[in-house]
PDB file of C-alpha atoms in Angstrom:
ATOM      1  CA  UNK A   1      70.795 -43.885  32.130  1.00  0.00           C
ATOM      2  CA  UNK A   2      72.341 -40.505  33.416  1.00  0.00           C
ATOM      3  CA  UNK A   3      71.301 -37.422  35.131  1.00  0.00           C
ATOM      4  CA  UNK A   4      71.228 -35.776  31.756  1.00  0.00           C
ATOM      5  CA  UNK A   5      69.506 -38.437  29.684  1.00  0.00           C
ATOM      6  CA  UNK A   6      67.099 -38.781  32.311  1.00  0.00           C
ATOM      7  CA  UNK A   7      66.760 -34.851  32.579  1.00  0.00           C
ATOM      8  CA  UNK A   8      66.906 -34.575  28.464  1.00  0.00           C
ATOM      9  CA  UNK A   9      63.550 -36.756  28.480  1.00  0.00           C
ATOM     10  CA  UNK A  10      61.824 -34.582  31.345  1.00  0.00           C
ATOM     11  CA  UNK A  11      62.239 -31.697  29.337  1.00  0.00           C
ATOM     12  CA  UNK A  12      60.923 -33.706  26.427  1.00  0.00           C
ATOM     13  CA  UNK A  13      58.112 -34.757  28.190  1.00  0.00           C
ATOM     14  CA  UNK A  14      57.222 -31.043  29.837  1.00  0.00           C
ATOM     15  CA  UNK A  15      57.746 -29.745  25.989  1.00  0.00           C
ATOM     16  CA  UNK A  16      55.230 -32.528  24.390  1.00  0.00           C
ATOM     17  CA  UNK A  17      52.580 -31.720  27.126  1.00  0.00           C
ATOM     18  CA  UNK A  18      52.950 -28.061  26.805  1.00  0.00           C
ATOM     19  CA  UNK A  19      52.852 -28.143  22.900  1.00  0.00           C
ATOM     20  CA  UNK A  20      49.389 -30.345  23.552  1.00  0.00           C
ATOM     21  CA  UNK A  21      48.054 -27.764  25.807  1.00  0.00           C
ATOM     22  CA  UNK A  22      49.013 -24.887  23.292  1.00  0.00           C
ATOM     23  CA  UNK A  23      47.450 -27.144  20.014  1.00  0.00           C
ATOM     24  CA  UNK A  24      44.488 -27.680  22.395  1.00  0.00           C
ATOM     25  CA  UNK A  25      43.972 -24.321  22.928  1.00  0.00           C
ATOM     26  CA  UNK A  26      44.672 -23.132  19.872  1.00  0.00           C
ATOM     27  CA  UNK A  27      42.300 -25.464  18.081  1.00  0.00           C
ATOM     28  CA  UNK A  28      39.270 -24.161  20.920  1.00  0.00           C
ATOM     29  CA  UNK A  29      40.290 -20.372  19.855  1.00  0.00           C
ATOM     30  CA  UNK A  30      39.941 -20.885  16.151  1.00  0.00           C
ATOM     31  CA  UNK A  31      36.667 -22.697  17.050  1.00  0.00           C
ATOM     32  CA  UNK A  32      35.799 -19.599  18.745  1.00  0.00           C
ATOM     33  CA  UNK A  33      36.769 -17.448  15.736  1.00  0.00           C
ATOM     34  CA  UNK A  34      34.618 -19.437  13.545  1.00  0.00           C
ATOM     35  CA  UNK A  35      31.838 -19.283  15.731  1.00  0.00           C
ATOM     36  CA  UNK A  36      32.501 -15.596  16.219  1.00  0.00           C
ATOM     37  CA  UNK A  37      33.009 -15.082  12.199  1.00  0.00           C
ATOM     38  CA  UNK A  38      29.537 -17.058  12.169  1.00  0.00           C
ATOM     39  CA  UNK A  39      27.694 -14.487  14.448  1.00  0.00           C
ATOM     40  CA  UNK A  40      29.102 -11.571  12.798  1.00  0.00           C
ATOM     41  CA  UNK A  41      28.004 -13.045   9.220  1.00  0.00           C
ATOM     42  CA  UNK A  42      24.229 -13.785  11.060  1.00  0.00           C
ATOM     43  CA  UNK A  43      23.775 -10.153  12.406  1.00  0.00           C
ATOM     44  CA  UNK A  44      24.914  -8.936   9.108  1.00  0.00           C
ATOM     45  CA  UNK A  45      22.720 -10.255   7.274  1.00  0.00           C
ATOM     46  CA  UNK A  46      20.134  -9.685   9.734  1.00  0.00           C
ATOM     47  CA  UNK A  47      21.137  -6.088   9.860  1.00  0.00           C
ATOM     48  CA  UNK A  48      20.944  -4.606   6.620  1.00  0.00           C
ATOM     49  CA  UNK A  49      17.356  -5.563   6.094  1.00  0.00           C
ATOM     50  CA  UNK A  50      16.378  -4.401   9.237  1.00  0.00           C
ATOM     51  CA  UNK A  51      18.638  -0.634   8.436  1.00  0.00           C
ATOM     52  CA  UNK A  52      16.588  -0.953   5.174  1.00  0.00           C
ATOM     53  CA  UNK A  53      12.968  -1.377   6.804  1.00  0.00           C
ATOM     54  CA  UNK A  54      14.249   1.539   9.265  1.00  0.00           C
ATOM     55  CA  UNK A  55      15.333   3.834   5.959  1.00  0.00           C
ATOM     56  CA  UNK A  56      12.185   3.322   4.607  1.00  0.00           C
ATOM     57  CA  UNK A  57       9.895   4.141   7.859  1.00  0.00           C
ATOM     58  CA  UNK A  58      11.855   7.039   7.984  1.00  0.00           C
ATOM     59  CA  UNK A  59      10.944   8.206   4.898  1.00  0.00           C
ATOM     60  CA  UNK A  60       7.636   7.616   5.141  1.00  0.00           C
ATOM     61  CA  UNK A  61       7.188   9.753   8.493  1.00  0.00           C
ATOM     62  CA  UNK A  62       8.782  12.038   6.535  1.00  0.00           C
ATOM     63  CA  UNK A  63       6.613  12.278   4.044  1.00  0.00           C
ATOM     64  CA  UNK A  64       3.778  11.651   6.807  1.00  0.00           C
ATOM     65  CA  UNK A  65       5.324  15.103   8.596  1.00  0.00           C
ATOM     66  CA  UNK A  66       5.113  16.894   5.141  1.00  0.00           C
ATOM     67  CA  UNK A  67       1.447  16.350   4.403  1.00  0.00           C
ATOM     68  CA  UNK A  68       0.715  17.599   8.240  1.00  0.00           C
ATOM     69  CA  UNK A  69       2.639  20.209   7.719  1.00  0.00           C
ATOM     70  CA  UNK A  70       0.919  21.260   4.664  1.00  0.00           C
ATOM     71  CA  UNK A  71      -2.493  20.432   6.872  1.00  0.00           C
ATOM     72  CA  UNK A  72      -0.847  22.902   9.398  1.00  0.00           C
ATOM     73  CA  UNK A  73      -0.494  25.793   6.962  1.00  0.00           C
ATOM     74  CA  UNK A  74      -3.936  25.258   5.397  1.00  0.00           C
ATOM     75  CA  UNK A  75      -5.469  24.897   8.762  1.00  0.00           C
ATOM     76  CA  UNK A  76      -3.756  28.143   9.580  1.00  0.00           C
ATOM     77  CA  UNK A  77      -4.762  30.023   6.702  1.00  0.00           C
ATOM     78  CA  UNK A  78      -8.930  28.969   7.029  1.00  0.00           C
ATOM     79  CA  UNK A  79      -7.857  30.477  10.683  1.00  0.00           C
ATOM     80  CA  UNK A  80      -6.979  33.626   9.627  1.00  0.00           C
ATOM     81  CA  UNK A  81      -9.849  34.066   6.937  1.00  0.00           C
ATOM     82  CA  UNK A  82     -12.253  32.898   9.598  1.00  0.00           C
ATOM     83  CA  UNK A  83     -11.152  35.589  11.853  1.00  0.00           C
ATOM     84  CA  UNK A  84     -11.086  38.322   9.119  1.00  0.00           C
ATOM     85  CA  UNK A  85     -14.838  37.258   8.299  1.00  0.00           C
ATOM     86  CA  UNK A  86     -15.648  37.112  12.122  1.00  0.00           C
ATOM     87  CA  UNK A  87     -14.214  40.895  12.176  1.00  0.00           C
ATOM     88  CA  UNK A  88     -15.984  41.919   8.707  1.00  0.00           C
ATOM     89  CA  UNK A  89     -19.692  40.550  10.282  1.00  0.00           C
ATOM     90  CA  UNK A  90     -18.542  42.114  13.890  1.00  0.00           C
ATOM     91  CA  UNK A  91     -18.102  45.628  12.211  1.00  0.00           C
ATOM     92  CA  UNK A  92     -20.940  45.156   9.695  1.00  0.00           C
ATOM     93  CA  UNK A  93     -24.009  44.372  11.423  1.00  0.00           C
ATOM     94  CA  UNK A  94     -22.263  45.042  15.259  1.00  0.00           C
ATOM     95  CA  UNK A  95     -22.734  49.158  15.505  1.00  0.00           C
ATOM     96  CA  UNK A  96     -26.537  48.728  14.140  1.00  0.00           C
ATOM     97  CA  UNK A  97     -27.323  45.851  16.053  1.00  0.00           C
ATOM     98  CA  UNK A  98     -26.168  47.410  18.992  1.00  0.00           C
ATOM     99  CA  UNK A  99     -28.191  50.767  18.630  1.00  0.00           C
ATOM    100  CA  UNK A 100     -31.524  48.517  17.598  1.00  0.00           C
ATOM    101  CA  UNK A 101     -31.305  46.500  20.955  1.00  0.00           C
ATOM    102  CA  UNK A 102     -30.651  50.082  22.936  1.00  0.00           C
ATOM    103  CA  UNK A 103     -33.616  51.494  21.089  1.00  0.00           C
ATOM    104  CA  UNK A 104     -35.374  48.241  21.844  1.00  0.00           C
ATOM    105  CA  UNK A 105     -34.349  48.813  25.691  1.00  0.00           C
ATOM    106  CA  UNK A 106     -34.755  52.316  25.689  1.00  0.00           C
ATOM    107  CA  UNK A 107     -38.685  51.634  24.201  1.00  0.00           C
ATOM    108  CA  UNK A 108     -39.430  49.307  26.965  1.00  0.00           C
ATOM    109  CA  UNK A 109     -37.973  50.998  29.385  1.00  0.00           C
ATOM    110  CA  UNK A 110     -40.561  54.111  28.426  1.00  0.00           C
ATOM    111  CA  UNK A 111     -43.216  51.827  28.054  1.00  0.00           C
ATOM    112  CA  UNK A 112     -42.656  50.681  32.276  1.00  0.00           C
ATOM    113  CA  UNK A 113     -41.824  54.236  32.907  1.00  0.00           C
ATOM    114  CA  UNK A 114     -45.018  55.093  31.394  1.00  0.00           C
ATOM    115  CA  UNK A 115     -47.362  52.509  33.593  1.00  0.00           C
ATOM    116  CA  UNK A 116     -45.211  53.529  36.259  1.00  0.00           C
ATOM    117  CA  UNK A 117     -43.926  49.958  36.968  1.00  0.00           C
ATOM    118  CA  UNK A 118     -40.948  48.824  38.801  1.00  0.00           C
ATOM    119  CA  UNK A 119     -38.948  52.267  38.496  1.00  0.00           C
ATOM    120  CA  UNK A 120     -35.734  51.254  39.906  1.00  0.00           C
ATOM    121  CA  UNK A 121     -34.807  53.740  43.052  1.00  0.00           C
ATOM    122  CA  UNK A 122     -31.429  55.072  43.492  1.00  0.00           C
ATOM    123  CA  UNK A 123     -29.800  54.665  46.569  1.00  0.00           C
ATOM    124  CA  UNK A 124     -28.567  57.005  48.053  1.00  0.00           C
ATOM    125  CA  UNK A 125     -24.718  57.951  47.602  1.00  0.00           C
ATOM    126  CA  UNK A 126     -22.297  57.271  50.588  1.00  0.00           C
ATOM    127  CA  UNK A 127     -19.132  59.604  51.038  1.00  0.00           C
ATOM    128  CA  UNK A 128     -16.246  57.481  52.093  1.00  0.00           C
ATOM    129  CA  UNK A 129     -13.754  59.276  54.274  1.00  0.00           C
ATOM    130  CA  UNK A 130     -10.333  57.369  54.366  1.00  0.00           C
ATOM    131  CA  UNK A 131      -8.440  57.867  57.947  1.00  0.00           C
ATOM    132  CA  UNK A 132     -11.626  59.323  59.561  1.00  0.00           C
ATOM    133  CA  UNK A 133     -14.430  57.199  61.844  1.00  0.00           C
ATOM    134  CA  UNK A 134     -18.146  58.427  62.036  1.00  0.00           C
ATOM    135  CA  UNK A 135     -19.597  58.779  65.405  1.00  0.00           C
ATOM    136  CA  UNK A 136     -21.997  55.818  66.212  1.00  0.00           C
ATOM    137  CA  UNK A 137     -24.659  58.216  66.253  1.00  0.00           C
ATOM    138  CA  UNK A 138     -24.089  59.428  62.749  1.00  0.00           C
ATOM    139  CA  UNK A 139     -23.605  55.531  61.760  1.00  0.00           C
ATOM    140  CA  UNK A 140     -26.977  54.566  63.088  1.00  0.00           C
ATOM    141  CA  UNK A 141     -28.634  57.610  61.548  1.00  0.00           C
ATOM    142  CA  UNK A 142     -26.552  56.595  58.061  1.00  0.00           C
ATOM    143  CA  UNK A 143     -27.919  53.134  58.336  1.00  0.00           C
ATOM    144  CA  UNK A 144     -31.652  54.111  59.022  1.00  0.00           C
ATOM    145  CA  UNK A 145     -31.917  55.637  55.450  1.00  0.00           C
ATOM    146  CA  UNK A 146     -31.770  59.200  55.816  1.00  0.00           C
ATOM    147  CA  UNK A 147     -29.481  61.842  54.047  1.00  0.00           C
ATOM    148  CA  UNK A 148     -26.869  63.792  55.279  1.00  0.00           C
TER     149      UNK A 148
END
């Protein structure tokens, strides 16, 4: 055998163990593509039903948000009738039941006045003087009750 026969089936040998590496890879990558193709396929079909249960909820809180809504506006317009009721009885019985109770005081009020019973005094009416300060004399004879 030569150097080139013996070099010939080197590179014959390198070539059939590099082809071997390349089929075994090749072989693991298109069992990776199937098991890839596989998942995609699973979560697919696992997908659209799911999309189609989310397309529906949607619509129903749509629908939910409607009704509410209409609650909203009907709740809103009981408001405002309440309020224009609240503002008819106010004004309609308000004025007169205001003057009966200040007759009603004003009656009782005569009636004490009349026994002469707990007449409230008035106390006397202070002058305040910004910037100025009253002598202690004056302040004792202020405090004792007696008018200036």
């Amino acid at each position: 055998m030569s150097g080139g026969e013996v070099a010939g089936i080197l590179v014959a040998v390198f070539w059939a163990i590099l082809v071997s590496f390349l089929a075994v890879a090749l072989a693991r990558l298109a069992q990776t593509l199937k098991a890839t193709t596989k998942l995609v396929a699973d979560v697919t079909d696992q997908a659209v039903p799911l999309l189609a249960d989310a397309s529906r909820t949607v619509r129903s809180a749509q629908t939910q948000i409607d009704r509410v809504d209409a609650i909203a506006s009907d709740v809103q317009e009981v408001t405002s009738n309440a309020s224009a009721l609240s503002t008819t009885v106010a004004s309609t019985f308000g004025g007169p039941l205001v003057k009966v109770a200040a007759f009603g005081y004003g009656v009782r009020r005569a009636l004490v006045g009349r026994k002469g019973e707990d007449v409230p005094v008035k106390s006397p009416r202070r002058t305040v003087i910004v910037g100025r300060t009253v002598p202690a004399a004056r302040r004792k004879r202020k405090s004792s009750g007696s008018k200036d």
